[in-house]
Each structure stands twice: as C-alpha cells, then as structure tokens.
Amino acid sequence: MSTQYKDDAQLEASRAKTRPPSMYKVLLLNDDYTPMDFVVQILQHFFHKNREQATSIMLQVHTQGRGVCGVYTKDVAATKVEQVLQFAKAHQHPLQCVMEEN
C-alpha cells in the first residue's frame, strides 16, 4: 500500500508543470526635449548596451516614436522603468519609459 501512495505522489508531482514567467518589454518613448546623448547614456547605464547598440535604439526611438530597451520579467521591467523615470526627472528631462507584456 505504501508503494501505491508513493506512485500516486510521484504521478501528482509530474503533473504539476511550471510555466516560465511572463516577459515584459521596456520601451523608451520619443519626446521633443530630451537630448539624444542623454537617451544613449540611459541605455548604456541602465540597460548595459554598448555605444553602438544604444545609438541604434536611440535612433529607433527618435524615428519611430518608441524603442525596445530589453525584455525582462515583470519585477525587473518595473524596476528598470522606475529607475529611468527617476533618473530622467532628476536631470529635468521629460523622457518617458513604459513596459508592456511581450
């Protein structure tokens, strides 16, 4: 009888499958006031992009109105959005950063 219980427990454990967490894109939004160099600085500092990658994303923000900085789990994405918003505000720039489900 105890072996049947163990088999049932193992069967139940094998049925429980975990899903990967939902991922979120962190986006910068274009505005007419934030300097391009400041956006590149944000991308290098908070998103660990090299100069070339940061410049490419900055140009995407400038020409298309928004650019993807990275894709993260919900908590990490929310933290990055908040860090960027606080940094921009501290430097008196209206740069907007948002997240959306991927």
PDB file of C-alpha atoms in Angstrom:
ATOM      1  CA  MET A   1       0.000   0.000   0.000  1.00  0.00           C
ATOM      2  CA  SER A   2       2.814   2.423   0.749  1.00  0.00           C
ATOM      3  CA  THR A   3       4.301   1.925  -2.739  1.00  0.00           C
ATOM      4  CA  GLN A   4       0.970   2.846  -4.311  1.00  0.00           C
ATOM      5  CA  TYR A   5       0.912   6.053  -2.266  1.00  0.00           C
ATOM      6  CA  LYS A   6       4.435   6.880  -3.428  1.00  0.00           C
ATOM      7  CA  ASP A   7       3.432   6.204  -7.030  1.00  0.00           C
ATOM      8  CA  ASP A   8       0.402   8.477  -6.666  1.00  0.00           C
ATOM      9  CA  ALA A   9       2.564  11.198  -5.144  1.00  0.00           C
ATOM     10  CA  GLN A  10       5.109  10.890  -7.937  1.00  0.00           C
ATOM     11  CA  LEU A  11       2.345  10.966 -10.538  1.00  0.00           C
ATOM     12  CA  GLU A  12       0.883  14.092  -8.945  1.00  0.00           C
ATOM     13  CA  ALA A  13       4.292  15.755  -8.850  1.00  0.00           C
ATOM     14  CA  SER A  14       4.914  15.001 -12.505  1.00  0.00           C
ATOM     15  CA  ARG A  15       1.556  16.547 -13.468  1.00  0.00           C
ATOM     16  CA  ALA A  16       2.416  19.865 -11.828  1.00  0.00           C
ATOM     17  CA  LYS A  17       4.221  21.778 -14.550  1.00  0.00           C
ATOM     18  CA  THR A  18       5.588  25.248 -14.147  1.00  0.00           C
ATOM     19  CA  ARG A  19       5.338  27.895 -16.810  1.00  0.00           C
ATOM     20  CA  PRO A  20       8.067  30.407 -17.460  1.00  0.00           C
ATOM     21  CA  PRO A  21       7.216  33.865 -16.112  1.00  0.00           C
ATOM     22  CA  SER A  22       5.541  36.400 -18.371  1.00  0.00           C
ATOM     23  CA  MET A  23       8.043  38.690 -20.040  1.00  0.00           C
ATOM     24  CA  TYR A  24       7.707  42.453 -20.491  1.00  0.00           C
ATOM     25  CA  LYS A  25       9.303  44.842 -22.967  1.00  0.00           C
ATOM     26  CA  VAL A  26      10.757  48.041 -21.557  1.00  0.00           C
ATOM     27  CA  LEU A  27      10.250  50.895 -24.024  1.00  0.00           C
ATOM     28  CA  LEU A  28      11.515  54.449 -24.269  1.00  0.00           C
ATOM     29  CA  LEU A  29       9.109  56.945 -25.822  1.00  0.00           C
ATOM     30  CA  ASN A  30      10.142  59.855 -28.012  1.00  0.00           C
ATOM     31  CA  ASP A  31       9.699  63.468 -26.960  1.00  0.00           C
ATOM     32  CA  ASP A  32      10.883  66.760 -28.425  1.00  0.00           C
ATOM     33  CA  TYR A  33      13.012  67.830 -25.463  1.00  0.00           C
ATOM     34  CA  THR A  34      15.236  65.015 -24.162  1.00  0.00           C
ATOM     35  CA  PRO A  35      18.702  65.182 -25.763  1.00  0.00           C
ATOM     36  CA  MET A  36      19.781  62.188 -27.819  1.00  0.00           C
ATOM     37  CA  ASP A  37      23.023  61.865 -25.841  1.00  0.00           C
ATOM     38  CA  PHE A  38      21.017  61.575 -22.621  1.00  0.00           C
ATOM     39  CA  VAL A  39      18.980  58.702 -24.105  1.00  0.00           C
ATOM     40  CA  VAL A  40      22.197  56.951 -25.145  1.00  0.00           C
ATOM     41  CA  GLN A  41      23.525  57.432 -21.600  1.00  0.00           C
ATOM     42  CA  ILE A  42      20.337  55.869 -20.154  1.00  0.00           C
ATOM     43  CA  LEU A  43      20.625  52.872 -22.461  1.00  0.00           C
ATOM     44  CA  GLN A  44      24.266  52.309 -21.567  1.00  0.00           C
ATOM     45  CA  HIS A  45      23.826  52.755 -17.833  1.00  0.00           C
ATOM     46  CA  PHE A  46      20.526  51.012 -17.070  1.00  0.00           C
ATOM     47  CA  PHE A  47      20.328  48.503 -19.921  1.00  0.00           C
ATOM     48  CA  HIS A  48      24.052  47.730 -20.316  1.00  0.00           C
ATOM     49  CA  LYS A  49      24.107  48.478 -24.035  1.00  0.00           C
ATOM     50  CA  ASN A  50      27.353  49.338 -25.773  1.00  0.00           C
ATOM     51  CA  ARG A  51      27.634  52.701 -27.550  1.00  0.00           C
ATOM     52  CA  GLU A  52      26.623  51.256 -30.932  1.00  0.00           C
ATOM     53  CA  GLN A  53      23.564  49.396 -29.585  1.00  0.00           C
ATOM     54  CA  ALA A  54      22.486  52.398 -27.521  1.00  0.00           C
ATOM     55  CA  THR A  55      22.782  54.725 -30.510  1.00  0.00           C
ATOM     56  CA  SER A  56      20.752  52.335 -32.674  1.00  0.00           C
ATOM     57  CA  ILE A  57      17.945  52.129 -30.091  1.00  0.00           C
ATOM     58  CA  MET A  58      18.026  55.905 -29.586  1.00  0.00           C
ATOM     59  CA  LEU A  59      17.594  56.419 -33.339  1.00  0.00           C
ATOM     60  CA  GLN A  60      14.684  53.980 -33.333  1.00  0.00           C
ATOM     61  CA  VAL A  61      13.054  55.996 -30.533  1.00  0.00           C
ATOM     62  CA  HIS A  62      13.685  59.203 -32.471  1.00  0.00           C
ATOM     63  CA  THR A  63      12.377  57.987 -35.846  1.00  0.00           C
ATOM     64  CA  GLN A  64       9.646  55.526 -34.835  1.00  0.00           C
ATOM     65  CA  GLY A  65       8.444  57.118 -31.608  1.00  0.00           C
ATOM     66  CA  ARG A  66       9.499  54.262 -29.358  1.00  0.00           C
ATOM     67  CA  GLY A  67      12.258  51.737 -28.947  1.00  0.00           C
ATOM     68  CA  VAL A  68      12.713  48.486 -27.060  1.00  0.00           C
ATOM     69  CA  CYS A  69      15.447  48.618 -24.430  1.00  0.00           C
ATOM     70  CA  GLY A  70      15.109  44.998 -23.365  1.00  0.00           C
ATOM     71  CA  VAL A  71      12.747  42.213 -22.331  1.00  0.00           C
ATOM     72  CA  TYR A  72      12.561  41.225 -18.666  1.00  0.00           C
ATOM     73  CA  THR A  73      10.386  39.556 -16.069  1.00  0.00           C
ATOM     74  CA  LYS A  74       7.670  41.793 -14.634  1.00  0.00           C
ATOM     75  CA  ASP A  75       9.537  42.816 -11.473  1.00  0.00           C
ATOM     76  CA  VAL A  76      12.799  43.567 -13.274  1.00  0.00           C
ATOM     77  CA  ALA A  77      10.985  45.520 -16.003  1.00  0.00           C
ATOM     78  CA  ALA A  78       9.064  47.585 -13.427  1.00  0.00           C
ATOM     79  CA  THR A  79      12.284  48.353 -11.562  1.00  0.00           C
ATOM     80  CA  LYS A  80      14.059  49.473 -14.738  1.00  0.00           C
ATOM     81  CA  VAL A  81      11.125  51.702 -15.726  1.00  0.00           C
ATOM     82  CA  GLU A  82      11.154  53.348 -12.302  1.00  0.00           C
ATOM     83  CA  GLN A  83      14.936  53.832 -12.350  1.00  0.00           C
ATOM     84  CA  VAL A  84      14.820  55.500 -15.772  1.00  0.00           C
ATOM     85  CA  LEU A  85      11.914  57.759 -14.806  1.00  0.00           C
ATOM     86  CA  GLN A  86      13.639  58.866 -11.599  1.00  0.00           C
ATOM     87  CA  PHE A  87      16.948  59.483 -13.385  1.00  0.00           C
ATOM     88  CA  ALA A  88      15.257  61.500 -16.141  1.00  0.00           C
ATOM     89  CA  LYS A  89      13.313  63.546 -13.605  1.00  0.00           C
ATOM     90  CA  ALA A  90      16.448  64.194 -11.552  1.00  0.00           C
ATOM     91  CA  HIS A  91      18.084  65.567 -14.701  1.00  0.00           C
ATOM     92  CA  GLN A  92      14.964  67.565 -15.613  1.00  0.00           C
ATOM     93  CA  HIS A  93      14.139  65.658 -18.784  1.00  0.00           C
ATOM     94  CA  PRO A  94      10.597  64.573 -19.724  1.00  0.00           C
ATOM     95  CA  LEU A  95      11.746  61.172 -21.046  1.00  0.00           C
ATOM     96  CA  GLN A  96       9.053  58.522 -20.652  1.00  0.00           C
ATOM     97  CA  CYS A  97       9.740  54.851 -20.096  1.00  0.00           C
ATOM     98  CA  VAL A  98       6.987  52.227 -20.073  1.00  0.00           C
ATOM     99  CA  MET A  99       6.603  48.473 -20.069  1.00  0.00           C
ATOM    100  CA  GLU A 100       4.213  46.233 -21.954  1.00  0.00           C
ATOM    101  CA  GLU A 101       3.683  42.494 -21.984  1.00  0.00           C
ATOM    102  CA  ASN A 102       5.730  40.782 -24.648  1.00  0.00           C
TER     103      ASN A 102
END
